Coordinates of N, CA and C and ligand atoms in Angstrom, one line a residue:
M1 N 152.9 29.2 48.4 CA 153.7 28.5 49.3 C 153.2 28.8 50.7
A2 N 152.1 28.1 51.0 CA 151.4 28.2 52.4 C 152.3 27.6 53.4
F3 N 152.3 28.3 54.6 CA 153.2 27.8 55.6 C 152.7 26.5 56.3
S4 N 153.7 25.6 56.5 CA 153.3 24.3 57.2 C 154.6 23.8 57.8
T5 N 154.5 23.2 59.0 CA 155.7 22.6 59.5 C 155.8 21.1 59.2
A6 N 155.0 20.6 58.3 CA 155.2 19.2 57.8 C 156.6 19.0 57.3
I7 N 157.2 17.8 57.5 CA 158.5 17.6 57.0 C 158.6 17.7 55.5
K8 N 159.6 18.5 55.1 CA 159.9 18.7 53.7 C 161.3 18.2 53.4
I9 N 161.5 17.5 52.3 CA 162.8 17.0 51.9 C 163.3 17.9 50.7
A10 N 164.5 18.4 50.9 CA 165.0 19.4 49.9 C 166.4 18.9 49.4
P11 N 166.4 18.0 48.4 CA 167.7 17.6 47.8 C 168.5 18.7 47.3
S12 N 169.8 18.6 47.7 CA 170.8 19.6 47.2 C 171.4 19.2 45.9
I13 N 171.3 20.0 44.9 CA 171.8 19.6 43.6 C 173.3 19.7 43.5
L14 N 173.9 20.1 44.6 CA 175.4 20.0 44.7 C 175.9 18.5 44.5
S15 N 175.0 17.6 44.8 CA 175.3 16.2 44.6 C 174.8 15.6 43.3
A16 N 174.2 16.5 42.5 CA 173.6 16.0 41.2 C 174.7 16.0 40.1
D17 N 174.4 15.5 39.0 CA 175.3 15.5 37.8 C 175.3 16.9 37.2
F18 N 176.4 17.6 37.4 CA 176.5 19.0 37.0 C 176.3 19.2 35.4
A19 N 176.4 18.1 34.7 CA 176.2 18.2 33.2 C 174.7 18.0 32.9
N20 N 173.9 17.9 33.9 CA 172.5 17.4 33.7 C 171.5 18.0 34.7
F21 N 171.7 19.3 35.0 CA 170.9 19.9 36.1 C 169.4 19.8 35.8
G22 N 169.0 20.2 34.6 CA 167.6 20.2 34.3 C 166.9 18.8 34.5
A23 N 167.5 17.8 34.0 CA 167.0 16.4 34.1 C 167.1 16.0 35.6
E24 N 168.1 16.4 36.3 CA 168.2 16.0 37.7 C 167.1 16.6 38.5
C25 N 166.8 17.9 38.3 CA 165.7 18.6 39.0 C 164.4 17.9 38.7
R26 N 164.1 17.6 37.5 CA 162.9 16.9 37.1 C 162.8 15.5 37.8
A27 N 163.9 14.8 37.8 CA 164.0 13.5 38.4 C 163.7 13.5 39.9
I28 N 164.3 14.4 40.6 CA 164.1 14.4 42.1 C 162.7 14.8 42.4
E29 N 162.1 15.8 41.7 CA 160.7 16.1 42.0 C 159.8 15.0 41.6
A30 N 160.1 14.3 40.6 CA 159.2 13.1 40.2 C 159.3 12.0 41.3
Q31 N 160.5 12.0 41.9 CA 160.7 11.0 43.0 C 160.3 11.5 44.4
G32 N 159.7 12.6 44.5 CA 159.1 13.0 45.8 C 159.7 14.2 46.5
A33 N 160.7 14.8 45.9 CA 161.3 16.0 46.6 C 160.3 17.1 46.8
D34 N 160.3 17.7 47.9 CA 159.4 18.8 48.2 C 160.0 20.2 47.7
W35 N 161.2 20.4 48.0 CA 161.9 21.6 47.5 C 163.2 21.2 46.8
V36 N 163.7 22.1 46.0 CA 165.0 21.9 45.4 C 166.0 22.9 46.0
H37 N 167.1 22.4 46.6 CA 168.0 23.3 47.3 C 169.2 23.5 46.4
V38 N 169.6 24.8 46.2 CA 170.6 25.2 45.2 C 171.7 25.9 46.0
D39 N 172.9 25.3 46.0 CA 174.0 25.8 46.9 C 174.9 26.7 46.0
V40 N 174.9 28.0 46.3 CA 175.7 29.0 45.6 C 176.9 29.3 46.4
M41 N 178.1 29.0 45.9 CA 179.4 29.2 46.6 C 180.3 30.1 45.8
D42 N 181.1 31.0 46.5 CA 181.9 32.0 45.8 C 183.4 31.8 45.9
G43 N 183.9 30.7 46.5 CA 185.3 30.6 46.6 C 186.0 31.6 47.6
H44 N 185.2 32.3 48.3 CA 185.7 33.4 49.2 C 185.0 33.2 50.6
F45 N 183.7 33.2 50.7 CA 183.0 33.0 51.9 C 183.2 31.5 52.3
V46 N 183.2 30.7 51.3 CA 183.5 29.2 51.5 C 184.5 28.8 50.5
P47 N 185.3 27.8 50.8 CA 186.4 27.4 49.9 C 186.0 26.5 48.7
N48 N 184.9 26.9 48.1 CA 184.5 26.1 46.9 C 183.7 27.0 46.0
L49 N 183.6 26.7 44.8 CA 182.8 27.5 43.8 C 181.8 26.7 43.1
T50 N 180.6 27.2 43.0 CA 179.6 26.4 42.3 C 179.0 27.3 41.1
F51 N 177.8 27.8 41.3 CA 177.2 28.5 40.2 C 176.5 29.8 40.5
G52 N 176.2 30.6 39.5 CA 175.6 31.9 39.8 C 174.2 32.0 39.3
P53 N 173.7 33.2 39.2 CA 172.3 33.4 38.8 C 171.9 32.9 37.5
A54 N 172.8 32.9 36.5 CA 172.5 32.4 35.2 C 172.1 30.9 35.2
T55 N 172.8 30.1 36.1 CA 172.5 28.7 36.2 C 171.1 28.6 36.9
C56 N 170.9 29.4 37.9 CA 169.6 29.3 38.6 C 168.5 29.6 37.6
K57 N 168.7 30.6 36.8 CA 167.6 31.0 35.8 C 167.4 29.8 34.8
A58 N 168.5 29.2 34.4 CA 168.4 28.1 33.4 C 167.7 26.9 34.0
I59 N 167.8 26.6 35.3 CA 167.2 25.4 35.8 C 165.8 25.7 36.3
R60 N 165.4 27.0 36.5 CA 164.1 27.3 37.1 C 163.0 26.6 36.3
P61 N 162.9 26.6 35.0 CA 161.8 26.0 34.3 C 161.7 24.5 34.5
H62 N 162.8 23.9 35.1 CA 162.8 22.4 35.3 C 162.3 22.1 36.7
I63 N 162.0 23.2 37.5 CA 161.5 23.0 38.9 C 160.1 23.4 39.0
Q64 N 159.2 22.5 39.4 CA 157.8 22.9 39.6 C 157.5 23.5 40.9
G65 N 158.2 23.0 41.9 CA 158.0 23.5 43.3 C 158.9 24.6 43.7
V66 N 159.3 24.5 45.0 CA 160.1 25.6 45.6 C 161.6 25.5 45.2
M67 N 162.1 26.6 44.7 CA 163.5 26.7 44.4 C 164.1 27.5 45.6
D68 N 165.0 26.8 46.4 CA 165.5 27.2 47.7 C 167.0 27.5 47.4
V69 N 167.3 28.8 47.4 CA 168.7 29.2 47.0 C 169.5 29.6 48.3
H70 N 170.5 28.9 48.5 CA 171.4 29.1 49.7 C 172.7 29.8 49.2
L71 N 172.7 31.1 49.6 CA 173.9 31.9 49.1 C 175.0 31.8 50.2
M72 N 176.1 31.1 49.8 CA 177.3 31.1 50.6 C 178.3 32.0 49.9
I73 N 177.9 33.3 50.0 CA 178.7 34.3 49.3 C 178.9 35.6 50.2
S74 N 180.0 36.3 50.0 CA 180.2 37.5 50.7 C 181.1 38.4 49.9
P75 N 180.6 39.7 49.7 CA 179.4 40.3 50.1 C 178.2 39.7 49.3
V76 N 177.0 39.9 49.9 CA 175.8 39.3 49.3 C 174.8 40.3 48.7
D77 N 174.8 41.5 49.3 CA 173.7 42.4 49.0 C 173.5 42.7 47.5
Q78 N 174.7 42.9 46.8 CA 174.6 43.3 45.4 C 174.1 42.2 44.5
Y79 N 174.0 41.0 45.0 CA 173.5 39.9 44.1 C 172.1 39.4 44.4
I80 N 171.5 40.0 45.4 CA 170.1 39.5 45.8 C 169.1 39.7 44.6
D81 N 169.1 40.8 44.0 CA 168.1 41.1 42.9 C 168.3 40.1 41.8
A82 N 169.6 39.7 41.5 CA 169.8 38.8 40.4 C 169.3 37.4 40.7
Y83 N 169.4 36.9 42.0 CA 168.8 35.6 42.3 C 167.3 35.7 42.4
A84 N 166.8 36.8 42.8 CA 165.3 37.0 42.7 C 164.8 36.9 41.3
A85 N 165.5 37.6 40.4 CA 165.1 37.6 39.0 C 165.3 36.3 38.4
A86 N 166.2 35.5 38.9 CA 166.4 34.1 38.4 C 165.3 33.2 38.8
G87 N 164.4 33.6 39.7 CA 163.3 32.8 40.0 C 163.3 32.0 41.3
A88 N 164.3 32.4 42.2 CA 164.3 31.8 43.5 C 163.0 32.1 44.3
D89 N 162.6 31.1 45.1 CA 161.4 31.3 45.9 C 161.9 31.7 47.3
V90 N 162.9 31.1 47.8 CA 163.6 31.4 49.1 C 165.0 31.8 48.8
I91 N 165.4 32.9 49.4 CA 166.8 33.3 49.2 C 167.4 33.4 50.7
T92 N 168.4 32.6 50.9 CA 169.0 32.5 52.2 C 170.4 33.1 52.2
A93 N 170.7 34.0 53.1 CA 172.0 34.6 53.3 C 172.5 34.2 54.7
H94 N 173.9 34.2 54.8 CA 174.5 33.8 56.1 C 174.6 35.0 57.1
L95 N 174.3 34.6 58.3 CA 174.5 35.6 59.4 C 175.9 36.1 59.4
E96 N 176.9 35.3 58.9 CA 178.3 35.7 59.0 C 178.8 36.4 57.7
S97 N 177.8 36.6 56.8 CA 178.3 37.1 55.5 C 178.7 38.6 55.4
G98 N 178.4 39.3 56.5 CA 178.8 40.7 56.5 C 178.3 41.4 57.8
P99 N 178.6 42.6 58.0 CA 178.2 43.3 59.2 C 176.8 43.7 59.3
H100 N 176.0 43.6 58.2 CA 174.7 44.2 58.1 C 173.6 43.2 57.7
I101 N 173.6 42.1 58.4 CA 172.6 41.0 58.0 C 171.2 41.5 58.1
H102 N 170.9 42.5 59.0 CA 169.5 43.0 59.1 C 169.1 43.7 57.7
R103 N 170.1 44.5 57.2 CA 169.8 45.1 55.9 C 169.7 44.1 54.8
T104 N 170.5 43.0 54.9 CA 170.5 42.0 53.8 C 169.1 41.3 53.8
L105 N 168.6 41.0 55.0 CA 167.3 40.3 55.1 C 166.2 41.3 54.6
Q106 N 166.3 42.6 55.0 CA 165.3 43.5 54.5 C 165.3 43.6 52.9
A107 N 166.5 43.5 52.4 CA 166.7 43.6 50.9 C 166.0 42.4 50.3
I108 N 166.2 41.2 50.9 CA 165.6 40.0 50.3 C 164.0 40.1 50.4
R109 N 163.5 40.5 51.5 CA 162.1 40.7 51.7 C 161.5 41.7 50.7
N110 N 162.3 42.7 50.4 CA 161.9 43.8 49.4 C 161.7 43.2 48.0
T111 N 162.4 42.1 47.7 CA 162.2 41.5 46.4 C 160.9 40.7 46.3
G112 N 160.2 40.5 47.4 CA 159.0 39.7 47.5 C 159.2 38.3 47.7
K113 N 160.5 37.9 47.8 CA 160.9 36.5 48.0 C 160.9 36.2 49.5
K114 N 160.9 34.9 49.9 CA 161.0 34.5 51.3 C 162.5 34.7 51.7
A115 N 162.7 35.2 52.9 CA 164.0 35.4 53.4 C 164.5 34.4 54.3
G116 N 165.7 33.8 54.1 CA 166.3 32.8 54.9 C 167.6 33.3 55.6
L117 N 167.8 32.9 56.8 CA 169.0 33.2 57.5 C 169.8 31.9 57.9
A118 N 171.0 31.8 57.3 CA 171.8 30.6 57.6 C 172.8 30.9 58.7
I119 N 173.0 29.9 59.6 CA 173.9 30.1 60.7 C 175.0 29.0 60.7
N120 N 176.2 29.3 60.7 CA 177.3 28.4 60.7 C 177.4 27.6 62.1
P121 N 178.0 26.4 62.1 CA 178.1 25.6 63.3 C 178.7 26.4 64.5
G122 N 179.7 27.3 64.2 CA 180.4 27.9 65.2 C 179.7 29.2 65.7
S123 N 178.6 29.6 65.1 CA 177.9 30.8 65.5 C 176.8 30.6 66.6
G124 N 176.7 31.5 67.5 CA 175.6 31.5 68.5 C 174.3 32.0 67.9
I125 N 173.3 32.0 68.7 CA 172.0 32.4 68.1 C 171.4 33.7 68.8
E126 N 172.3 34.4 69.6 CA 171.8 35.6 70.3 C 171.3 36.6 69.3
Q127 N 172.0 36.8 68.2 CA 171.6 37.8 67.2 C 170.3 37.5 66.5
V128 N 170.0 36.2 66.5 CA 168.8 35.8 65.7 C 167.5 36.5 66.3
E129 N 167.5 36.7 67.6 CA 166.4 37.3 68.3 C 166.0 38.6 67.6
Y130 N 166.9 39.4 67.2 CA 166.7 40.7 66.7 C 166.3 40.6 65.2
L131 N 166.3 39.4 64.6 CA 166.1 39.3 63.2 C 164.8 38.5 62.9
L132 N 164.2 38.0 64.0 CA 163.1 37.1 63.8 C 161.9 37.6 63.0
D133 N 161.7 38.9 63.1 CA 160.5 39.4 62.3 C 160.9 39.7 60.9
L134 N 162.1 39.4 60.5 CA 162.6 39.5 59.1 C 162.8 38.2 58.4
V135 N 162.6 37.1 59.1 CA 163.0 35.8 58.4 C 161.8 34.9 58.3
D136 N 161.8 34.2 57.2 CA 160.8 33.1 56.9 C 161.4 31.8 57.1
L137 N 162.7 31.7 57.2 CA 163.4 30.4 57.3 C 164.7 30.6 58.1
I138 N 165.1 29.7 58.9 CA 166.4 29.7 59.6 C 167.1 28.4 59.2
C139 N 168.2 28.5 58.6 CA 169.0 27.3 58.1 C 170.1 27.1 59.1
V140 N 170.0 26.0 59.8 CA 171.0 25.6 60.8 C 172.0 24.7 60.0
M141 N 173.2 25.2 59.9 CA 174.3 24.4 59.2 C 174.8 23.4 60.2
T142 N 174.7 22.1 59.7 CA 175.1 21.0 60.6 C 176.4 20.4 60.1
V143 N 177.0 21.2 59.1 CA 178.4 21.0 58.7 C 179.0 22.4 58.4
N144 N 180.3 22.5 58.4 CA 180.8 23.8 57.9 C 180.6 23.9 56.4
P145 N 180.0 25.0 56.0 CA 179.6 25.1 54.6 C 180.7 25.0 53.6
G146 N 180.4 24.5 52.4 CA 181.4 24.4 51.4 C 181.4 23.2 50.6
F147 N 181.1 22.1 51.2 CA 181.2 20.8 50.5 C 180.1 19.8 50.9
G148 N 179.7 19.0 50.0 CA 178.7 17.9 50.3 C 179.5 16.8 51.0
G149 N 178.7 15.8 51.5 CA 179.3 14.6 52.0 C 180.1 14.7 53.3
Q150 N 179.9 15.7 54.1 CA 180.6 15.8 55.4 C 179.8 15.2 56.5
K151 N 180.4 15.1 57.6 CA 179.8 14.4 58.8 C 179.0 15.4 59.6
F152 N 177.8 15.0 59.9 CA 176.9 15.8 60.8 C 177.5 16.2 62.1
I153 N 177.4 17.5 62.5 CA 177.9 18.0 63.8 C 176.8 17.9 64.8
H154 N 176.9 17.0 65.7 CA 175.8 16.7 66.7 C 175.5 17.9 67.6
S155 N 176.5 18.7 67.9 CA 176.2 19.8 68.8 C 175.2 20.8 68.4
Q156 N 174.8 20.7 67.1 CA 173.8 21.6 66.5 C 172.4 21.3 66.9
V157 N 172.2 20.1 67.3 CA 170.8 19.6 67.6 C 170.1 20.5 68.7
D158 N 170.9 20.8 69.7 CA 170.4 21.7 70.8 C 170.1 23.1 70.3
K159 N 170.9 23.5 69.3 CA 170.7 24.9 68.7 C 169.3 24.9 68.0
V160 N 169.0 23.8 67.3 CA 167.7 23.7 66.6 C 166.6 23.8 67.7
R161 N 166.7 23.1 68.8 CA 165.7 23.1 69.8 C 165.5 24.5 70.4
S162 N 166.6 25.2 70.6 CA 166.5 26.6 71.1 C 165.9 27.5 70.1
L163 N 166.2 27.3 68.9 CA 165.7 28.2 67.9 C 164.2 28.0 67.7
R164 N 163.7 26.7 67.8 CA 162.3 26.5 67.6 C 161.5 27.1 68.8
A165 N 162.1 27.1 70.0 CA 161.5 27.7 71.1 C 161.5 29.3 70.9
M166 N 162.6 29.8 70.4 CA 162.7 31.2 70.2 C 161.7 31.7 69.2
C167 N 161.4 30.9 68.2 CA 160.5 31.3 67.1 C 159.0 31.3 67.6
G168 N 158.7 30.6 68.7 CA 157.4 30.6 69.3 C 156.4 30.2 68.2
T169 N 155.3 31.1 68.1 CA 154.2 30.8 67.1 C 154.5 31.4 65.7
R170 N 155.6 32.0 65.6 CA 155.9 32.7 64.3 C 156.0 31.6 63.2
P171 N 155.5 32.0 62.0 CA 155.6 31.0 60.8 C 157.0 31.0 60.2
I172 N 157.9 30.4 60.9 CA 159.3 30.3 60.4 C 159.7 28.8 60.2
H173 N 160.2 28.6 59.0 CA 160.8 27.2 58.8 C 162.1 27.1 59.4
I174 N 162.4 25.9 60.0 CA 163.8 25.6 60.4 C 164.3 24.5 59.5
E175 N 165.4 24.9 58.8 CA 166.0 24.0 57.8 C 167.3 23.5 58.3
I176 N 167.6 22.2 58.0 CA 168.9 21.6 58.4 C 169.7 21.4 57.2
D177 N 170.9 21.7 57.2 CA 171.8 21.6 56.0 C 173.1 21.0 56.3
G178 N 173.3 19.8 55.9 CA 174.6 19.1 56.1 C 174.6 17.8 56.9
G179 N 175.0 16.7 56.2 CA 175.1 15.5 56.9 C 173.7 14.8 57.3
V180 N 172.7 15.3 56.6 CA 171.4 14.7 56.9 C 171.3 13.3 56.3
T181 N 170.9 12.3 57.1 CA 170.8 10.9 56.7 C 169.6 10.3 57.4
V182 N 169.3 9.1 57.1 CA 168.3 8.4 57.9 C 168.5 8.4 59.4
E183 N 169.8 8.4 59.7 CA 170.2 8.3 61.2 C 170.1 9.7 61.8
T184 N 170.5 10.8 61.1 CA 170.5 12.1 61.7 C 169.1 12.9 61.6
A185 N 168.4 12.5 60.5 CA 167.1 13.3 60.3 C 166.2 13.2 61.5
P186 N 166.0 12.0 62.2 CA 165.1 12.0 63.4 C 165.6 12.9 64.5
L187 N 166.9 13.1 64.7 CA 167.3 14.0 65.8 C 166.9 15.4 65.6
V188 N 167.0 15.9 64.3 CA 166.7 17.3 64.1 C 165.2 17.5 63.9
A189 N 164.5 16.5 63.4 CA 163.1 16.6 63.3 C 162.4 16.7 64.7
A190 N 162.9 15.8 65.6 CA 162.4 15.8 66.9 C 162.7 17.2 67.6
A191 N 163.8 17.8 67.2 CA 164.2 19.1 67.9 C 163.4 20.3 67.3
G192 N 162.6 20.1 66.2 CA 161.8 21.1 65.7 C 162.1 21.6 64.2
A193 N 163.0 20.9 63.5 CA 163.3 21.2 62.1 C 162.1 20.7 61.2
D194 N 161.9 21.4 60.2 CA 160.8 20.9 59.2 C 161.3 20.8 57.8
V195 N 162.5 21.5 57.4 CA 163.0 21.3 56.1 C 164.4 20.6 56.2
L196 N 164.5 19.5 55.5 CA 165.7 18.7 55.6 C 166.4 18.7 54.2
V197 N 167.6 19.4 54.2 CA 168.4 19.4 53.0 C 169.2 18.2 53.0
A198 N 169.3 17.5 51.9 CA 170.2 16.3 51.8 C 170.7 16.2 50.4
G199 N 172.0 16.1 50.3 CA 172.7 16.0 49.0 C 173.1 14.6 48.8
S200 N 174.2 14.1 49.4 CA 174.7 12.8 49.2 C 173.7 11.7 49.5
A201 N 172.9 11.9 50.6 CA 172.0 10.9 51.1 C 170.8 10.7 50.1
V202 N 170.5 11.7 49.3 CA 169.4 11.5 48.3 C 170.0 11.0 47.0
F203 N 171.1 11.5 46.5 CA 171.5 11.2 45.2 C 172.3 9.8 45.2
S204 N 172.7 9.3 46.3 CA 173.5 8.1 46.3 C 172.7 6.9 45.7
G205 N 173.4 6.2 44.8 CA 172.9 5.0 44.2 C 172.0 5.3 43.0
G206 N 171.7 6.5 42.7 CA 170.8 6.8 41.6 C 171.4 7.6 40.5
S207 N 170.7 7.9 39.4 CA 171.1 8.7 38.3 C 169.9 9.2 37.6
V208 N 170.1 10.0 36.6 CA 168.9 10.5 35.8 C 168.3 9.2 35.0
D209 N 169.2 8.3 34.6 CA 168.7 7.1 33.9 C 168.2 6.1 34.9
N210 N 168.5 6.2 36.2 CA 168.0 5.2 37.2 C 167.6 6.0 38.4
P211 N 166.5 6.7 38.3 CA 166.1 7.7 39.4 C 165.4 7.0 40.6
A212 N 165.0 5.7 40.5 CA 164.3 5.1 41.6 C 165.0 5.2 42.9
P213 N 166.3 5.0 43.0 CA 167.0 5.2 44.3 C 166.8 6.6 44.9
Y214 N 166.6 7.6 44.1 CA 166.4 8.9 44.7 C 165.1 8.9 45.5
G215 N 164.1 8.2 44.9 CA 162.8 8.1 45.6 C 162.9 7.3 46.9
E216 N 163.6 6.2 46.8 CA 163.8 5.3 48.0 C 164.5 6.1 49.1
N217 N 165.5 6.9 48.7 CA 166.3 7.6 49.7 C 165.4 8.7 50.3
I218 N 164.6 9.4 49.5 CA 163.8 10.5 50.0 C 162.7 9.9 50.9
R219 N 162.1 8.8 50.5 CA 161.1 8.2 51.4 C 161.7 7.8 52.7
A220 N 162.9 7.2 52.7 CA 163.5 6.7 53.9 C 163.8 7.8 54.9
I221 N 164.3 8.9 54.4 CA 164.6 10.1 55.2 C 163.3 10.7 55.8
R222 N 162.3 10.8 54.9 CA 161.0 11.4 55.4 C 160.4 10.5 56.5
R223 N 160.4 9.2 56.2 CA 159.8 8.2 57.2 C 160.5 8.3 58.5
A224 N 161.8 8.4 58.5 CA 162.6 8.5 59.8 C 162.3 9.8 60.5
A225 N 162.2 10.9 59.8 CA 161.9 12.2 60.4 C 160.5 12.2 60.9
E226 N 159.5 11.8 60.1 CA 158.1 11.8 60.6 C 157.9 11.0 61.8
A227 N 158.5 9.8 61.9 CA 158.4 9.0 63.0 C 158.9 9.7 64.3
A228 N 160.0 10.4 64.1 CA 160.6 11.1 65.3 C 159.6 12.2 65.7
V229 N 159.0 12.9 64.8 CA 158.0 14.0 65.1 C 156.9 13.4 65.9
K230 N 156.5 12.2 65.5 CA 155.3 11.6 66.2 C 155.8 10.9 67.5
G231 N 157.1 11.0 67.8 CA 157.6 10.4 69.1 C 157.7 8.9 69.0
L232 N 157.8 8.4 67.8 CA 157.8 6.9 67.7 C 159.3 6.4 67.8
V233 N 160.2 7.2 67.8 CA 161.6 6.7 68.0 C 162.3 7.4 69.1
Ligands
LIG301 C1 177.1 22.5 52.2 C2 175.8 22.7 51.5 C3 174.9 21.6 51.6 C4 175.4 20.3 51.1 C5 174.7 19.2 51.8 O1 177.9 23.7 52.2 O2 175.2 23.9 51.9 O3 173.6 21.9 51.0 O4 175.2 20.1 49.7 O5 175.3 18.0 51.4 P1 175.2 16.7 52.2 O6 173.8 16.3 52.4 O7 175.9 15.7 51.3 O8 175.9 16.9 53.5
LIG302 ZN1 173.0 24.4 51.3

């Protein structure tokens, strides 16, 4: 997983057919997904429940590229090893998940996996400065976490710009999660984001039996983001 800031599209399987995860992962990768984003929710840190390490382990063989696991759980530390063993490539924990995020990021790094730090829309970025040497990815939440299909929160675009400046030359991915569409992708790409998570905007109109719309959606989001990076929009 060599570092690059090229635009990467990471479909969230939160919007996939839950009875068909393996086939859905194969379909989105065949249609051009760069990473597969897996949203883990505990019904406590966020008001929704999804899946645990056993599901991640089961879908791992169906993913050839990067399995990007977003842990919306609290506490988080005692589950890190299980997600690492399940085959995650990136494990992202929330800044807000507990009092010791520094320790959490150290624990993720200790598993040999890439460490991600997610930040809720209401959180500031002052603390991130002290965590920069422990993170491989910063996930800027552009919706309040818990559900797919919510509206993009525009105030977060400035946060992305500030974080990219704060990262300087460090090899840190900036990921956007929530409300990414053809309209919002250019805003965050121009501000310095390189990984775009998209659930509803990728899966809309397609299915395992009719996966071509997944590819059309992925290409449209990528085109819009890349044009913004080049300053074309
Ligand atoms: C929200 C999740 C997101 C979500 C994005 O808590 O972390 O990954 O699935 O969904 P869309 O793209 O539909 O906003
Ligand atoms: Zn997510």
